[in-house]
């Protein structure tokens, strides 16, 4: 019996693909945590990126950008606020809306995280050519956009 996971000419096995993604993310996550002790979590980093790009986002907008529930954003932003990485304030135009702003401590941690991530990505992707890196990114983006159609319907 041939091993279809290692033979692309055989019938495509979507579960082998999903498993390979899970393995990659699990191993890369383990390596990241060994390398970087100040890591606060992917969604929290993405939240800081969004707040750095767009000051004064409200929680609903942040939830939409991160593709997570409003409840998850509330818990996450409470944690980020306790750590001093963001500030929350009621909107001056709508007291029902809480606006979020990254603090200087949040900007410092974000800069440190992004610098470490750049080196990390270079380390784990150095086995790929530039063409393979571009293809990998393009394929992942294409699959994500395709999946969005199913999720939204």
Tab-separated table of N, CA and C in Angstrom:
chain	number	residue	atom	x	y	z
A	1	UNK	N	0.846	-1.183	0.000
A	1	UNK	CA	0.000	0.000	0.000
A	1	UNK	C	0.887	1.240	0.000
A	2	UNK	N	0.599	2.177	-0.899
A	2	UNK	CA	1.426	3.377	-0.984
A	2	UNK	C	0.992	4.398	0.061
A	3	UNK	N	1.914	5.257	0.421
A	3	UNK	CA	1.634	6.326	1.372
A	3	UNK	C	1.197	7.557	0.585
A	4	UNK	N	-0.113	7.825	0.561
A	4	UNK	CA	-0.662	8.922	-0.234
A	4	UNK	C	-0.217	10.285	0.285
A	5	UNK	N	0.168	10.380	1.553
A	5	UNK	CA	0.583	11.670	2.100
A	5	UNK	C	1.855	12.170	1.443
A	6	UNK	N	2.677	11.269	0.971
A	6	UNK	CA	3.955	11.663	0.399
A	6	UNK	C	3.982	11.545	-1.116
A	7	UNK	N	2.858	11.220	-1.733
A	7	UNK	CA	2.829	11.034	-3.172
A	7	UNK	C	1.729	11.912	-3.774
A	8	UNK	N	2.106	13.114	-4.261
A	8	UNK	CA	1.087	14.028	-4.773
A	8	UNK	C	0.372	13.527	-6.019
A	9	UNK	N	0.918	12.518	-6.690
A	9	UNK	CA	0.232	12.013	-7.881
A	9	UNK	C	-0.962	11.134	-7.518
A	10	UNK	N	-1.014	10.671	-6.298
A	10	UNK	CA	-2.150	9.867	-5.828
A	10	UNK	C	-3.351	10.792	-5.575
A	11	UNK	N	-4.487	10.198	-5.284
A	11	UNK	CA	-5.698	10.948	-4.980
A	11	UNK	C	-5.436	11.921	-3.822
A	12	UNK	N	-5.962	13.134	-3.944
A	12	UNK	CA	-5.756	14.161	-2.922
A	12	UNK	C	-6.473	13.774	-1.628
A	13	UNK	N	-5.784	13.876	-0.532
A	13	UNK	CA	-6.327	13.538	0.785
A	13	UNK	C	-6.401	14.811	1.625
A	14	UNK	N	-7.603	15.381	1.722
A	14	UNK	CA	-7.771	16.642	2.441
A	14	UNK	C	-7.406	16.501	3.915
A	15	UNK	N	-7.642	15.327	4.493
A	15	UNK	CA	-7.320	15.150	5.905
A	15	UNK	C	-5.812	15.109	6.131
A	16	UNK	N	-5.073	14.596	5.162
A	16	UNK	CA	-3.610	14.640	5.260
A	16	UNK	C	-3.130	16.086	5.198
A	17	UNK	N	-3.775	16.903	4.353
A	17	UNK	CA	-3.427	18.320	4.273
A	17	UNK	C	-3.701	19.015	5.607
A	18	UNK	N	-4.884	18.787	6.155
A	18	UNK	CA	-5.239	19.399	7.439
A	18	UNK	C	-4.264	18.936	8.515
A	19	UNK	N	-3.949	17.658	8.519
A	19	UNK	CA	-3.002	17.127	9.508
A	19	UNK	C	-1.624	17.778	9.344
A	20	UNK	N	-1.187	17.975	8.107
A	20	UNK	CA	0.124	18.592	7.902
A	20	UNK	C	0.122	20.033	8.403
A	21	UNK	N	-0.991	20.768	8.196
A	21	UNK	CA	-1.104	22.122	8.748
A	21	UNK	C	-1.049	22.089	10.273
A	22	UNK	N	-1.792	21.161	10.866
A	22	UNK	CA	-1.797	21.051	12.326
A	22	UNK	C	-0.406	20.738	12.867
A	23	UNK	N	0.307	19.849	12.192
A	23	UNK	CA	1.667	19.526	12.615
A	23	UNK	C	2.562	20.752	12.518
A	24	UNK	N	2.492	21.440	11.394
A	24	UNK	CA	3.318	22.629	11.215
A	24	UNK	C	3.026	23.658	12.293
A	25	UNK	N	1.739	23.965	12.506
A	25	UNK	CA	1.398	24.980	13.490
A	25	UNK	C	1.767	24.543	14.900
A	26	UNK	N	1.582	23.271	15.215
A	26	UNK	CA	1.963	22.780	16.537
A	26	UNK	C	3.460	22.885	16.774
A	27	UNK	N	4.239	22.449	15.788
A	27	UNK	CA	5.700	22.508	15.931
A	27	UNK	C	6.205	23.946	15.932
A	28	UNK	N	5.646	24.775	15.073
A	28	UNK	CA	6.105	26.165	15.040
A	28	UNK	C	5.707	26.895	16.320
A	29	UNK	N	4.549	26.560	16.865
A	29	UNK	CA	4.100	27.149	18.130
A	29	UNK	C	5.048	26.749	19.260
A	30	UNK	N	5.410	25.480	19.307
A	30	UNK	CA	6.343	24.997	20.334
A	30	UNK	C	7.686	25.708	20.214
A	31	UNK	N	8.200	25.814	18.991
A	31	UNK	CA	9.481	26.476	18.773
A	31	UNK	C	9.402	27.946	19.151
A	32	UNK	N	8.311	28.615	18.785
A	32	UNK	CA	8.133	30.029	19.118
A	32	UNK	C	8.182	30.231	20.632
A	33	UNK	N	7.485	29.383	21.375
A	33	UNK	CA	7.453	29.539	22.831
A	33	UNK	C	8.810	29.260	23.476
A	34	UNK	N	9.586	28.378	22.883
A	34	UNK	CA	10.944	28.143	23.390
A	34	UNK	C	11.813	29.376	23.168
A	35	UNK	N	11.577	30.048	22.062
A	35	UNK	CA	12.423	31.152	21.626
A	35	UNK	C	12.028	32.487	22.237
A	36	UNK	N	10.744	32.697	22.481
A	36	UNK	CA	10.246	34.019	22.861
A	36	UNK	C	9.382	33.919	24.116
A	37	UNK	N	9.898	34.395	25.192
A	37	UNK	CA	9.232	34.237	26.493
A	37	UNK	C	8.138	35.276	26.765
A	38	UNK	N	8.119	36.390	26.040
A	38	UNK	CA	7.126	37.444	26.284
A	38	UNK	C	5.882	37.318	25.420
A	39	UNK	N	5.686	36.174	24.805
A	39	UNK	CA	4.568	36.013	23.869
A	39	UNK	C	3.237	36.064	24.600
A	40	UNK	N	2.295	36.833	24.047
A	40	UNK	CA	0.995	37.020	24.689
A	40	UNK	C	-0.140	36.314	23.957
A	41	UNK	N	0.132	35.676	22.832
A	41	UNK	CA	-0.894	34.966	22.069
A	41	UNK	C	-1.157	35.642	20.737
A	42	UNK	N	-1.499	34.844	19.759
A	42	UNK	CA	-1.674	35.338	18.399
A	42	UNK	C	-2.764	36.391	18.288
A	43	UNK	N	-3.939	36.125	18.846
A	43	UNK	CA	-5.020	37.111	18.751
A	43	UNK	C	-4.674	38.402	19.468
A	44	UNK	N	-3.971	38.309	20.578
A	44	UNK	CA	-3.588	39.517	21.304
A	44	UNK	C	-2.584	40.341	20.499
A	45	UNK	N	-1.642	39.660	19.853
A	45	UNK	CA	-0.695	40.375	18.992
A	45	UNK	C	-1.448	41.020	17.828
A	46	UNK	N	-2.364	40.276	17.213
A	46	UNK	CA	-3.147	40.842	16.104
A	46	UNK	C	-3.966	42.041	16.580
A	47	UNK	N	-4.487	41.976	17.788
A	47	UNK	CA	-5.236	43.119	18.336
A	47	UNK	C	-4.324	44.333	18.466
A	48	UNK	N	-3.111	44.129	18.975
A	48	UNK	CA	-2.169	45.248	19.096
A	48	UNK	C	-1.801	45.810	17.730
A	49	UNK	N	-1.631	44.931	16.743
A	49	UNK	CA	-1.334	45.387	15.380
A	49	UNK	C	-2.476	46.267	14.876
A	50	UNK	N	-3.708	45.801	15.039
A	50	UNK	CA	-4.864	46.566	14.569
A	50	UNK	C	-4.992	47.898	15.298
A	51	UNK	N	-4.749	47.900	16.601
A	51	UNK	CA	-4.855	49.141	17.371
A	51	UNK	C	-3.703	50.089	17.064
A	52	UNK	N	-2.561	49.547	16.688
A	52	UNK	CA	-1.446	50.390	16.285
A	52	UNK	C	-1.735	51.035	14.928
A	53	UNK	N	-2.370	50.285	14.045
A	53	UNK	CA	-2.720	50.793	12.708
A	53	UNK	C	-3.869	51.793	12.762
A	54	UNK	N	-4.854	51.497	13.613
A	54	UNK	CA	-6.081	52.298	13.661
A	54	UNK	C	-6.407	52.635	15.111
A	55	UNK	N	-5.885	53.759	15.593
A	55	UNK	CA	-6.205	54.148	16.973
A	55	UNK	C	-7.715	54.359	17.152
A	56	UNK	N	-8.175	54.094	18.334
A	56	UNK	CA	-9.570	54.294	18.721
A	56	UNK	C	-10.564	53.396	17.997
A	57	UNK	N	-10.200	52.147	17.841
A	57	UNK	CA	-11.156	51.154	17.364
A	57	UNK	C	-12.107	50.824	18.502
A	58	UNK	N	-13.359	50.520	18.173
A	58	UNK	CA	-14.228	50.027	19.229
A	58	UNK	C	-14.167	48.500	19.240
A	59	UNK	N	-14.735	47.901	20.260
A	59	UNK	CA	-14.624	46.453	20.439
A	59	UNK	C	-15.302	45.683	19.311
A	60	UNK	N	-16.412	46.189	18.815
A	60	UNK	CA	-17.106	45.514	17.714
A	60	UNK	C	-16.233	45.495	16.462
A	61	UNK	N	-15.621	46.618	16.141
A	61	UNK	CA	-14.739	46.696	14.971
A	61	UNK	C	-13.544	45.759	15.129
A	62	UNK	N	-12.986	45.712	16.328
A	62	UNK	CA	-11.844	44.834	16.569
A	62	UNK	C	-12.257	43.367	16.411
A	63	UNK	N	-13.416	43.010	16.928
A	63	UNK	CA	-13.914	41.637	16.790
A	63	UNK	C	-14.046	41.264	15.310
A	64	UNK	N	-14.578	42.173	14.506
A	64	UNK	CA	-14.735	41.914	13.075
A	64	UNK	C	-13.380	41.739	12.396
A	65	UNK	N	-12.417	42.572	12.738
A	65	UNK	CA	-11.090	42.491	12.112
A	65	UNK	C	-10.348	41.212	12.499
A	66	UNK	N	-10.583	40.742	13.725
A	66	UNK	CA	-9.897	39.540	14.196
A	66	UNK	C	-10.690	38.271	13.917
A	67	UNK	N	-11.921	38.437	13.423
A	67	UNK	CA	-12.811	37.294	13.154
A	67	UNK	C	-13.055	36.462	14.415
A	68	UNK	N	-13.317	37.148	15.506
A	68	UNK	CA	-13.665	36.474	16.758
A	68	UNK	C	-14.933	37.109	17.317
A	69	UNK	N	-15.532	36.464	18.290
A	69	UNK	CA	-16.793	36.947	18.841
A	69	UNK	C	-16.574	38.190	19.712
A	70	UNK	N	-17.610	39.007	19.844
A	70	UNK	CA	-17.503	40.165	20.735
A	70	UNK	C	-17.159	39.767	22.173
A	71	UNK	N	-17.680	38.641	22.632
A	71	UNK	CA	-17.351	38.171	23.983
A	71	UNK	C	-15.872	37.841	24.128
A	72	UNK	N	-15.317	37.221	23.095
A	72	UNK	CA	-13.877	36.900	23.122
A	72	UNK	C	-13.046	38.178	23.124
A	73	UNK	N	-13.496	39.189	22.374
A	73	UNK	CA	-12.778	40.471	22.358
A	73	UNK	C	-12.830	41.125	23.728
A	74	UNK	N	-13.966	41.055	24.378
A	74	UNK	CA	-14.086	41.655	25.709
A	74	UNK	C	-13.101	41.016	26.679
A	75	UNK	N	-13.063	39.681	26.706
A	75	UNK	CA	-12.134	38.983	27.602
A	75	UNK	C	-10.685	39.315	27.253
A	76	UNK	N	-10.371	39.326	25.963
A	76	UNK	CA	-9.008	39.601	25.526
A	76	UNK	C	-8.597	41.029	25.862
A	77	UNK	N	-9.468	41.994	25.587
A	77	UNK	CA	-9.108	43.389	25.850
A	77	UNK	C	-9.043	43.678	27.348
A	78	UNK	N	-9.851	42.974	28.140
A	78	UNK	CA	-9.718	43.103	29.604
A	78	UNK	C	-8.324	42.674	30.039
A	79	UNK	N	-7.850	41.568	29.488
A	79	UNK	CA	-6.517	41.060	29.802
A	79	UNK	C	-5.425	42.036	29.339
A	80	UNK	N	-5.553	42.528	28.105
A	80	UNK	CA	-4.558	43.474	27.584
A	80	UNK	C	-4.536	44.764	28.403
A	81	UNK	N	-5.708	45.185	28.867
A	81	UNK	CA	-5.779	46.394	29.698
A	81	UNK	C	-5.101	46.154	31.052
A	82	UNK	N	-5.347	44.991	31.659
A	82	UNK	CA	-4.706	44.664	32.944
A	82	UNK	C	-3.184	44.640	32.825
A	83	UNK	N	-2.695	44.227	31.651
A	83	UNK	CA	-1.244	44.173	31.409
A	83	UNK	C	-0.674	45.537	31.033
A	84	UNK	N	-1.540	46.538	30.900
A	84	UNK	CA	-1.087	47.883	30.559
A	84	UNK	C	-0.746	48.070	29.094
A	85	UNK	N	-1.235	47.166	28.225
A	85	UNK	CA	-0.888	47.221	26.807
A	85	UNK	C	-1.890	48.029	25.986
A	86	UNK	N	-3.109	48.181	26.516
A	86	UNK	CA	-4.122	49.015	25.862
A	86	UNK	C	-4.856	49.811	26.931
A	87	UNK	N	-5.568	50.822	26.467
A	87	UNK	CA	-6.459	51.591	27.331
A	87	UNK	C	-7.850	51.531	26.736
A	88	UNK	N	-8.841	51.564	27.624
A	88	UNK	CA	-10.239	51.602	27.194
A	88	UNK	C	-10.844	52.913	27.680
A	89	UNK	N	-11.699	53.492	26.850
A	89	UNK	CA	-12.411	54.710	27.248
A	89	UNK	C	-13.742	54.751	26.516
A	90	UNK	N	-14.737	55.309	27.166
A	90	UNK	CA	-16.027	55.469	26.502
A	90	UNK	C	-15.909	56.533	25.424
A	91	UNK	N	-16.568	56.289	24.318
A	91	UNK	CA	-16.565	57.227	23.205
A	91	UNK	C	-17.220	58.530	23.643
A	92	UNK	N	-16.627	59.674	23.296
A	92	UNK	CA	-17.261	60.945	23.666
A	92	UNK	C	-18.572	61.195	22.907
A	93	UNK	N	-18.747	60.525	21.768
A	93	UNK	CA	-19.971	60.733	20.980
A	93	UNK	C	-21.049	59.698	21.245
A	94	UNK	N	-20.662	58.540	21.818
A	94	UNK	CA	-21.628	57.480	22.109
A	94	UNK	C	-21.160	56.740	23.357
A	95	UNK	N	-21.741	57.065	24.482
A	95	UNK	CA	-21.299	56.509	25.769
A	95	UNK	C	-21.510	54.997	25.880
A	96	UNK	N	-22.232	54.391	24.929
A	96	UNK	CA	-22.403	52.936	24.937
A	96	UNK	C	-21.217	52.221	24.293
A	97	UNK	N	-20.374	52.980	23.601
A	97	UNK	CA	-19.264	52.405	22.848
A	97	UNK	C	-17.951	52.603	23.589
A	98	UNK	N	-17.206	51.499	23.711
A	98	UNK	CA	-15.882	51.562	24.333
A	98	UNK	C	-14.835	51.605	23.227
A	99	UNK	N	-13.996	52.624	23.269
A	99	UNK	CA	-12.911	52.762	22.306
A	99	UNK	C	-11.619	52.229	22.914
A	100	UNK	N	-10.813	51.630	22.057
A	100	UNK	CA	-9.570	51.006	22.493
A	100	UNK	C	-8.384	51.750	21.896
A	101	UNK	N	-7.324	51.881	22.692
A	101	UNK	CA	-6.114	52.558	22.236
A	101	UNK	C	-4.907	51.793	22.762
A	102	UNK	N	-3.910	51.575	21.909
A	102	UNK	CA	-2.676	50.915	22.331
A	102	UNK	C	-1.861	51.909	23.166
A	103	UNK	N	-1.228	51.415	24.226
A	103	UNK	CA	-0.377	52.257	25.071
A	103	UNK	C	1.061	52.212	24.556
A	104	UNK	N	1.915	53.037	25.129
A	104	UNK	CA	3.329	52.999	24.734
A	104	UNK	C	3.946	51.653	25.112
A	105	UNK	N	3.508	51.071	26.234
A	105	UNK	CA	3.977	49.732	26.612
A	105	UNK	C	3.527	48.699	25.587
A	106	UNK	N	2.307	48.846	25.090
A	106	UNK	CA	1.798	47.957	24.060
A	106	UNK	C	2.583	48.103	22.768
A	107	UNK	N	2.922	49.335	22.410
A	107	UNK	CA	3.720	49.574	21.203
A	107	UNK	C	5.119	48.972	21.350
A	108	UNK	N	5.699	49.099	22.540
A	108	UNK	CA	7.031	48.510	22.774
A	108	UNK	C	6.993	46.992	22.650
A	109	UNK	N	5.993	46.361	23.281
A	109	UNK	CA	5.877	44.904	23.203
A	109	UNK	C	5.607	44.463	21.763
A	110	UNK	N	4.769	45.207	21.055
A	110	UNK	CA	4.476	44.881	19.664
A	110	UNK	C	5.745	44.966	18.817
A	111	UNK	N	6.530	46.010	18.991
A	111	UNK	CA	7.774	46.160	18.226
A	111	UNK	C	8.731	45.009	18.516
A	112	UNK	N	8.849	44.646	19.783
A	112	UNK	CA	9.713	43.520	20.175
A	112	UNK	C	9.208	42.211	19.562
A	113	UNK	N	7.899	41.997	19.620
A	113	UNK	CA	7.302	40.779	19.074
A	113	UNK	C	7.502	40.689	17.567
A	114	UNK	N	7.274	41.789	16.868
A	114	UNK	CA	7.419	41.782	15.414
A	114	UNK	C	8.868	41.572	14.989
A	115	UNK	N	9.808	42.155	15.721
A	115	UNK	CA	11.226	41.956	15.414
A	115	UNK	C	11.620	40.500	15.639
A	116	UNK	N	11.166	39.926	16.732
A	116	UNK	CA	11.458	38.519	17.023
A	116	UNK	C	10.786	37.619	15.984
A	117	UNK	N	9.564	37.965	15.598
A	117	UNK	CA	8.833	37.166	14.604
A	117	UNK	C	9.536	37.182	13.251
A	118	UNK	N	10.118	38.311	12.897
A	118	UNK	CA	10.825	38.388	11.616
A	118	UNK	C	11.993	37.403	11.592
A	119	UNK	N	12.770	37.376	12.662
A	119	UNK	CA	13.903	36.446	12.748
A	119	UNK	C	13.386	35.009	12.773
A	120	UNK	N	12.343	34.778	13.529
A	120	UNK	CA	11.735	33.448	13.646
A	120	UNK	C	11.285	32.923	12.284
A	121	UNK	N	10.579	33.754	11.526
A	121	UNK	CA	10.094	33.340	10.207
A	121	UNK	C	11.272	33.058	9.280
A	122	UNK	N	12.293	33.890	9.357
A	122	UNK	CA	13.482	33.652	8.535
A	122	UNK	C	14.126	32.313	8.892
A	123	UNK	N	14.163	31.999	10.177
A	123	UNK	CA	14.763	30.732	10.616
A	123	UNK	C	13.979	29.523	10.124
A	124	UNK	N	12.659	29.563	10.271
A	124	UNK	CA	11.886	28.366	9.914
A	124	UNK	C	11.617	28.272	8.420
A	125	UNK	N	11.701	29.386	7.715
A	125	UNK	CA	11.412	29.359	6.275
A	125	UNK	C	12.675	29.373	5.418
A	126	UNK	N	13.845	29.290	6.029
A	126	UNK	CA	15.072	29.363	5.233
A	126	UNK	C	15.261	28.144	4.325
A	127	UNK	N	14.457	27.111	4.513
A	127	UNK	CA	14.528	25.936	3.630
A	127	UNK	C	13.717	26.146	2.352
A	128	UNK	N	12.947	27.244	2.286
A	128	UNK	CA	12.123	27.544	1.118
A	128	UNK	C	12.776	28.641	0.285
A	129	UNK	N	12.649	28.533	-1.015
A	129	UNK	CA	13.101	29.606	-1.899
A	129	UNK	C	12.093	30.756	-1.809
A	130	UNK	N	12.471	31.910	-2.342
A	130	UNK	CA	11.550	33.049	-2.370
A	130	UNK	C	10.292	32.687	-3.159
A	131	UNK	N	10.465	31.974	-4.246
A	131	UNK	CA	9.328	31.549	-5.063
A	131	UNK	C	8.403	30.622	-4.264
A	132	UNK	N	8.965	29.698	-3.501
A	132	UNK	CA	8.147	28.791	-2.678
A	132	UNK	C	7.432	29.566	-1.575
A	133	UNK	N	8.087	30.551	-0.978
A	133	UNK	CA	7.450	31.368	0.060
A	133	UNK	C	6.268	32.131	-0.518
A	134	UNK	N	6.464	32.735	-1.687
A	134	UNK	CA	5.362	33.469	-2.325
A	134	UNK	C	4.216	32.524	-2.685
A	135	UNK	N	4.545	31.346	-3.205
A	135	UNK	CA	3.512	30.370	-3.580
A	135	UNK	C	2.747	29.898	-2.349
A	136	UNK	N	3.457	29.605	-1.270
A	136	UNK	CA	2.815	29.160	-0.029
A	136	UNK	C	1.843	30.221	0.474
A	137	UNK	N	2.284	31.461	0.495
A	137	UNK	CA	1.427	32.557	0.949
A	137	UNK	C	0.209	32.701	0.030
A	138	UNK	N	0.440	32.675	-1.278
A	138	UNK	CA	-0.657	32.838	-2.230
A	138	UNK	C	-1.684	31.713	-2.096
A	139	UNK	N	-1.223	30.493	-1.947
A	139	UNK	CA	-2.130	29.353	-1.799
A	139	UNK	C	-2.933	29.469	-0.510
A	140	UNK	N	-2.268	29.827	0.581
A	140	UNK	CA	-2.987	29.984	1.849
A	140	UNK	C	-4.027	31.093	1.757
A	141	UNK	N	-3.671	32.225	1.148
A	141	UNK	CA	-4.621	33.324	0.995
A	141	UNK	C	-5.812	32.895	0.137
A	142	UNK	N	-5.551	32.179	-0.936
A	142	UNK	CA	-6.612	31.722	-1.826
A	142	UNK	C	-7.565	30.782	-1.091
A	143	UNK	N	-7.009	29.851	-0.329
A	143	UNK	CA	-7.848	28.923	0.436
A	143	UNK	C	-8.656	29.655	1.500
A	144	UNK	N	-8.054	30.632	2.169
A	144	UNK	CA	-8.772	31.391	3.193
A	144	UNK	C	-9.933	32.178	2.592
A	145	UNK	N	-9.696	32.814	1.458
A	145	UNK	CA	-10.776	33.568	0.802
A	145	UNK	C	-11.897	32.624	0.364
A	146	UNK	N	-11.524	31.456	-0.114
A	146	UNK	CA	-12.521	30.469	-0.520
A	146	UNK	C	-13.328	29.994	0.693
A	147	UNK	N	-12.645	29.722	1.794
A	147	UNK	CA	-13.341	29.287	3.009
A	147	UNK	C	-14.271	30.376	3.541
A	148	UNK	N	-13.892	31.636	3.376
A	148	UNK	CA	-14.754	32.743	3.819
A	148	UNK	C	-16.133	32.648	3.185
A	149	UNK	N	-16.202	32.203	1.934
A	149	UNK	CA	-17.493	32.072	1.263
A	149	UNK	C	-18.392	31.086	1.982
A	150	UNK	N	-17.814	29.987	2.477
A	150	UNK	CA	-18.594	28.984	3.192
A	150	UNK	C	-18.992	29.465	4.581
A	151	UNK	N	-18.088	30.162	5.209
A	151	UNK	CA	-18.338	30.645	6.574
A	151	UNK	C	-19.435	31.701	6.570
A	152	UNK	N	-19.416	32.585	5.598
A	152	UNK	CA	-20.382	33.686	5.543
A	152	UNK	C	-21.755	33.255	5.077
A	153	UNK	N	-21.852	32.071	4.451
A	153	UNK	CA	-23.178	31.654	3.954
A	153	UNK	C	-23.895	30.760	4.938
